[in-house]
mmCIF file of C-alpha atoms in Angstrom:
data_model
loop_
_atom_site.group_PDB
_atom_site.id
_atom_site.type_symbol
_atom_site.label_atom_id
_atom_site.label_comp_id
_atom_site.label_asym_id
_atom_site.label_seq_id
_atom_site.Cartn_x
_atom_site.Cartn_y
_atom_site.Cartn_z
ATOM 1 C CA UNK A 29 -0.014 0.029 0.197
ATOM 2 C CA UNK A 30 1.269 3.378 -0.900
ATOM 3 C CA UNK A 31 0.356 6.676 0.959
ATOM 4 C CA UNK A 32 -0.896 9.919 -0.588
ATOM 5 C CA UNK A 33 2.112 12.308 -0.627
ATOM 6 C CA UNK A 34 1.567 15.993 0.198
ATOM 7 C CA UNK A 35 2.204 16.881 -3.612
ATOM 8 C CA UNK A 36 -0.635 14.396 -4.615
ATOM 9 C CA UNK A 37 -3.145 15.489 -1.882
ATOM 10 C CA UNK A 38 -2.151 18.647 -0.076
ATOM 11 C CA UNK A 39 -5.521 19.188 1.670
ATOM 12 C CA UNK A 40 -4.876 16.048 3.775
ATOM 13 C CA UNK A 41 -1.709 17.512 5.149
ATOM 14 C CA UNK A 42 -2.819 20.870 6.402
ATOM 15 C CA UNK A 43 -2.538 21.680 10.137
ATOM 16 C CA UNK A 44 -5.202 23.172 12.196
ATOM 17 C CA UNK A 45 -4.095 26.737 11.453
ATOM 18 C CA UNK A 46 -3.629 26.263 7.934
ATOM 19 C CA UNK A 47 -7.201 25.024 7.706
ATOM 20 C CA UNK A 48 -8.833 28.263 8.983
ATOM 21 C CA UNK A 49 -10.387 30.205 6.321
ATOM 22 C CA UNK A 50 -10.284 27.395 3.645
ATOM 23 C CA UNK A 51 -13.142 25.623 2.182
ATOM 24 C CA UNK A 52 -13.359 22.051 3.391
ATOM 25 C CA UNK A 53 -14.110 18.876 1.259
ATOM 26 C CA UNK A 54 -15.762 15.826 3.056
ATOM 27 C CA UNK A 55 -15.345 12.885 0.741
ATOM 28 C CA UNK A 56 -17.984 10.298 1.462
ATOM 29 C CA UNK A 57 -18.184 7.012 -0.062
ATOM 30 C CA UNK A 58 -19.168 3.322 0.818
ATOM 31 C CA UNK A 59 -18.048 0.004 1.474
ATOM 32 C CA UNK A 60 -20.097 -2.545 -0.510
ATOM 33 C CA UNK A 61 -19.357 -5.852 -2.470
ATOM 34 C CA UNK A 62 -19.206 -5.408 -6.124
ATOM 35 C CA UNK A 63 -18.098 -8.352 -8.718
ATOM 36 C CA UNK A 64 -16.053 -5.652 -10.866
ATOM 37 C CA UNK A 65 -14.147 -3.662 -8.579
ATOM 38 C CA UNK A 66 -12.571 -3.089 -5.102
ATOM 39 C CA UNK A 67 -15.242 -2.805 -2.182
ATOM 40 C CA UNK A 68 -13.977 0.810 -1.418
ATOM 41 C CA UNK A 69 -14.108 1.910 -4.884
ATOM 42 C CA UNK A 70 -16.488 4.747 -4.157
ATOM 43 C CA UNK A 71 -14.694 5.975 -1.106
ATOM 44 C CA UNK A 72 -11.240 5.985 -3.169
ATOM 45 C CA UNK A 73 -13.089 7.896 -6.182
ATOM 46 C CA UNK A 74 -14.437 10.600 -3.751
ATOM 47 C CA UNK A 75 -11.035 10.966 -2.225
ATOM 48 C CA UNK A 76 -9.185 10.972 -5.434
ATOM 49 C CA UNK A 77 -11.457 13.811 -6.554
ATOM 50 C CA UNK A 78 -10.933 15.740 -3.324
ATOM 51 C CA UNK A 79 -7.111 15.444 -3.972
ATOM 52 C CA UNK A 80 -7.292 16.955 -7.334
ATOM 53 C CA UNK A 81 -9.555 19.569 -6.186
ATOM 54 C CA UNK A 82 -7.191 20.680 -3.246
ATOM 55 C CA UNK A 83 -4.168 20.795 -5.876
ATOM 56 C CA UNK A 84 -6.191 23.250 -7.949
ATOM 57 C CA UNK A 85 -7.974 25.581 -5.156
ATOM 58 C CA UNK A 86 -6.136 24.614 -2.010
ATOM 59 C CA UNK A 87 -9.202 23.354 -0.024
ATOM 60 C CA UNK A 88 -8.653 21.258 3.018
ATOM 61 C CA UNK A 89 -9.905 17.562 3.048
ATOM 62 C CA UNK A 90 -11.365 15.711 5.864
ATOM 63 C CA UNK A 91 -10.301 11.965 5.727
ATOM 64 C CA UNK A 92 -12.720 10.034 3.602
ATOM 65 C CA UNK A 93 -15.769 8.326 5.221
ATOM 66 C CA UNK A 94 -16.607 5.025 3.946
ATOM 67 C CA UNK A 95 -20.271 4.507 4.496
ATOM 68 C CA UNK A 96 -22.132 1.612 3.317
ATOM 69 C CA UNK A 97 -25.940 2.533 3.146
ATOM 70 C CA UNK A 98 -27.613 2.154 -0.008
ATOM 71 C CA UNK A 99 -31.396 1.504 -0.499
ATOM 72 C CA UNK A 100 -30.237 -0.892 -3.218
ATOM 73 C CA UNK A 101 -28.693 -3.394 -0.475
ATOM 74 C CA UNK A 102 -32.072 -3.568 1.502
ATOM 75 C CA UNK A 103 -31.186 -6.966 3.064
ATOM 76 C CA UNK A 104 -27.671 -5.767 4.351
ATOM 77 C CA UNK A 105 -27.908 -5.302 8.162
ATOM 78 C CA UNK A 106 -25.416 -2.412 8.226
ATOM 79 C CA UNK A 107 -26.185 1.275 8.938
ATOM 80 C CA UNK A 108 -29.232 2.807 7.445
ATOM 81 C CA UNK A 109 -30.291 6.300 6.411
ATOM 82 C CA UNK A 110 -30.607 7.571 9.935
ATOM 83 C CA UNK A 111 -27.124 6.640 10.818
ATOM 84 C CA UNK A 112 -25.876 8.455 7.688
ATOM 85 C CA UNK A 113 -27.754 11.597 8.483
ATOM 86 C CA UNK A 114 -26.444 11.306 12.051
ATOM 87 C CA UNK A 115 -22.685 10.839 10.997
ATOM 88 C CA UNK A 116 -22.998 13.941 8.602
ATOM 89 C CA UNK A 117 -24.649 15.967 11.202
ATOM 90 C CA UNK A 118 -21.939 15.168 13.649
ATOM 91 C CA UNK A 119 -19.211 16.026 11.107
ATOM 92 C CA UNK A 120 -20.984 19.298 10.144
ATOM 93 C CA UNK A 121 -21.089 20.404 13.861
ATOM 94 C CA UNK A 122 -17.527 19.516 14.353
ATOM 95 C CA UNK A 123 -16.306 21.302 11.051
ATOM 96 C CA UNK A 124 -18.234 24.494 11.994
ATOM 97 C CA UNK A 125 -17.816 24.303 15.908
ATOM 98 C CA UNK A 126 -14.194 23.198 16.295
ATOM 99 C CA UNK A 127 -12.562 24.202 12.941
ATOM 100 C CA UNK A 128 -14.527 27.475 12.634
ATOM 101 C CA UNK A 129 -15.007 26.844 8.914
ATOM 102 C CA UNK A 130 -18.046 28.323 6.999
ATOM 103 C CA UNK A 131 -17.752 26.384 3.778
ATOM 104 C CA UNK A 132 -17.811 22.676 3.417
ATOM 105 C CA UNK A 133 -18.863 20.551 0.552
ATOM 106 C CA UNK A 134 -19.783 16.780 0.887
ATOM 107 C CA UNK A 135 -18.233 15.053 -2.016
ATOM 108 C CA UNK A 136 -20.149 11.876 -2.398
ATOM 109 C CA UNK A 137 -18.719 8.847 -4.279
ATOM 110 C CA UNK A 138 -21.401 6.686 -3.972
ATOM 111 C CA UNK A 139 -24.559 6.952 -6.023
ATOM 112 C CA UNK A 140 -26.826 4.712 -3.794
ATOM 113 C CA UNK A 141 -27.236 6.932 -0.905
ATOM 114 C CA UNK A 142 -27.145 10.261 -2.681
ATOM 115 C CA UNK A 143 -30.574 11.252 -1.980
ATOM 116 C CA UNK A 144 -30.113 10.819 1.803
ATOM 117 C CA UNK A 145 -26.644 12.488 1.705
ATOM 118 C CA UNK A 146 -27.726 15.278 -0.636
ATOM 119 C CA UNK A 147 -30.841 16.158 1.532
ATOM 120 C CA UNK A 148 -28.920 15.989 4.870
ATOM 121 C CA UNK A 149 -26.029 18.071 3.540
ATOM 122 C CA UNK A 150 -28.503 20.785 2.200
ATOM 123 C CA UNK A 151 -30.569 20.750 5.608
ATOM 124 C CA UNK A 152 -27.281 21.344 7.411
ATOM 125 C CA UNK A 153 -26.022 24.175 5.197
ATOM 126 C CA UNK A 154 -23.307 22.125 3.537
ATOM 127 C CA UNK A 155 -22.584 21.967 -0.263
ATOM 128 C CA UNK A 156 -23.369 18.593 -1.987
ATOM 129 C CA UNK A 157 -21.714 17.025 -5.077
ATOM 130 C CA UNK A 158 -22.158 13.520 -6.252
ATOM 131 C CA UNK A 159 -18.885 12.356 -8.142
ATOM 132 C CA UNK A 160 -20.967 9.882 -10.387
ATOM 133 C CA UNK A 161 -23.077 12.865 -11.527
ATOM 134 C CA UNK A 162 -19.943 14.631 -12.758
ATOM 135 C CA UNK A 163 -18.453 11.280 -14.161
ATOM 136 C CA UNK A 164 -21.780 10.572 -16.163
ATOM 137 C CA UNK A 165 -21.828 14.241 -17.435
ATOM 138 C CA UNK A 166 -18.209 14.282 -18.465
ATOM 139 C CA UNK A 167 -18.814 10.760 -20.092
ATOM 140 C CA UNK A 168 -21.758 12.257 -22.057
ATOM 141 C CA UNK A 169 -19.751 15.236 -23.125
ATOM 142 C CA UNK A 170 -16.939 12.980 -24.334
ATOM 143 C CA UNK A 171 -19.330 10.796 -26.192
ATOM 144 C CA UNK A 172 -20.921 13.859 -28.054
ATOM 145 C CA UNK A 173 -17.507 15.264 -28.882
ATOM 146 C CA UNK A 174 -16.526 11.780 -30.345
ATOM 147 C CA UNK A 175 -19.800 11.861 -32.442
ATOM 148 C CA UNK A 176 -19.064 15.313 -33.823
ATOM 149 C CA UNK A 177 -15.564 14.413 -34.708
ATOM 150 C CA UNK A 178 -16.780 11.355 -36.567
ATOM 151 C CA UNK A 179 -19.511 13.345 -38.433
ATOM 152 C CA UNK A 180 -16.815 15.958 -39.367
ATOM 153 C CA UNK A 181 -14.694 13.187 -40.874
ATOM 154 C CA UNK A 182 -17.324 12.042 -43.024
#
């Protein structure tokens, strides 16, 4: 296993005094079984996007939260939507009270709990972005560009 370096993910390495006044990204993912990828894929994806953002805009990053709730996995006996709301509320309180930050965004790498996470983030005054929405949008743009290029070649 290789650790992320400060050059790769500067927002993870900021000290308490350096965080003050910066926006905070809160990567949220999941831990779920899938046949085609690692169980922590969504969590790693959220962290990777957060690291890229921190290199560009200098934001701070809270360590990723791998949270397994998804309405798709109804038979799973793990935490449910109420626990996810509680976790996000506790984090929001600590970000505002302890770190004295005013701007924080939940960067969600899991599509399955997006409705619960987005609604909770909004109720708490946090920003919200689902990584898969961005990936899907970028994927559509790329396909459109490829289609246009093919049509221009004809």
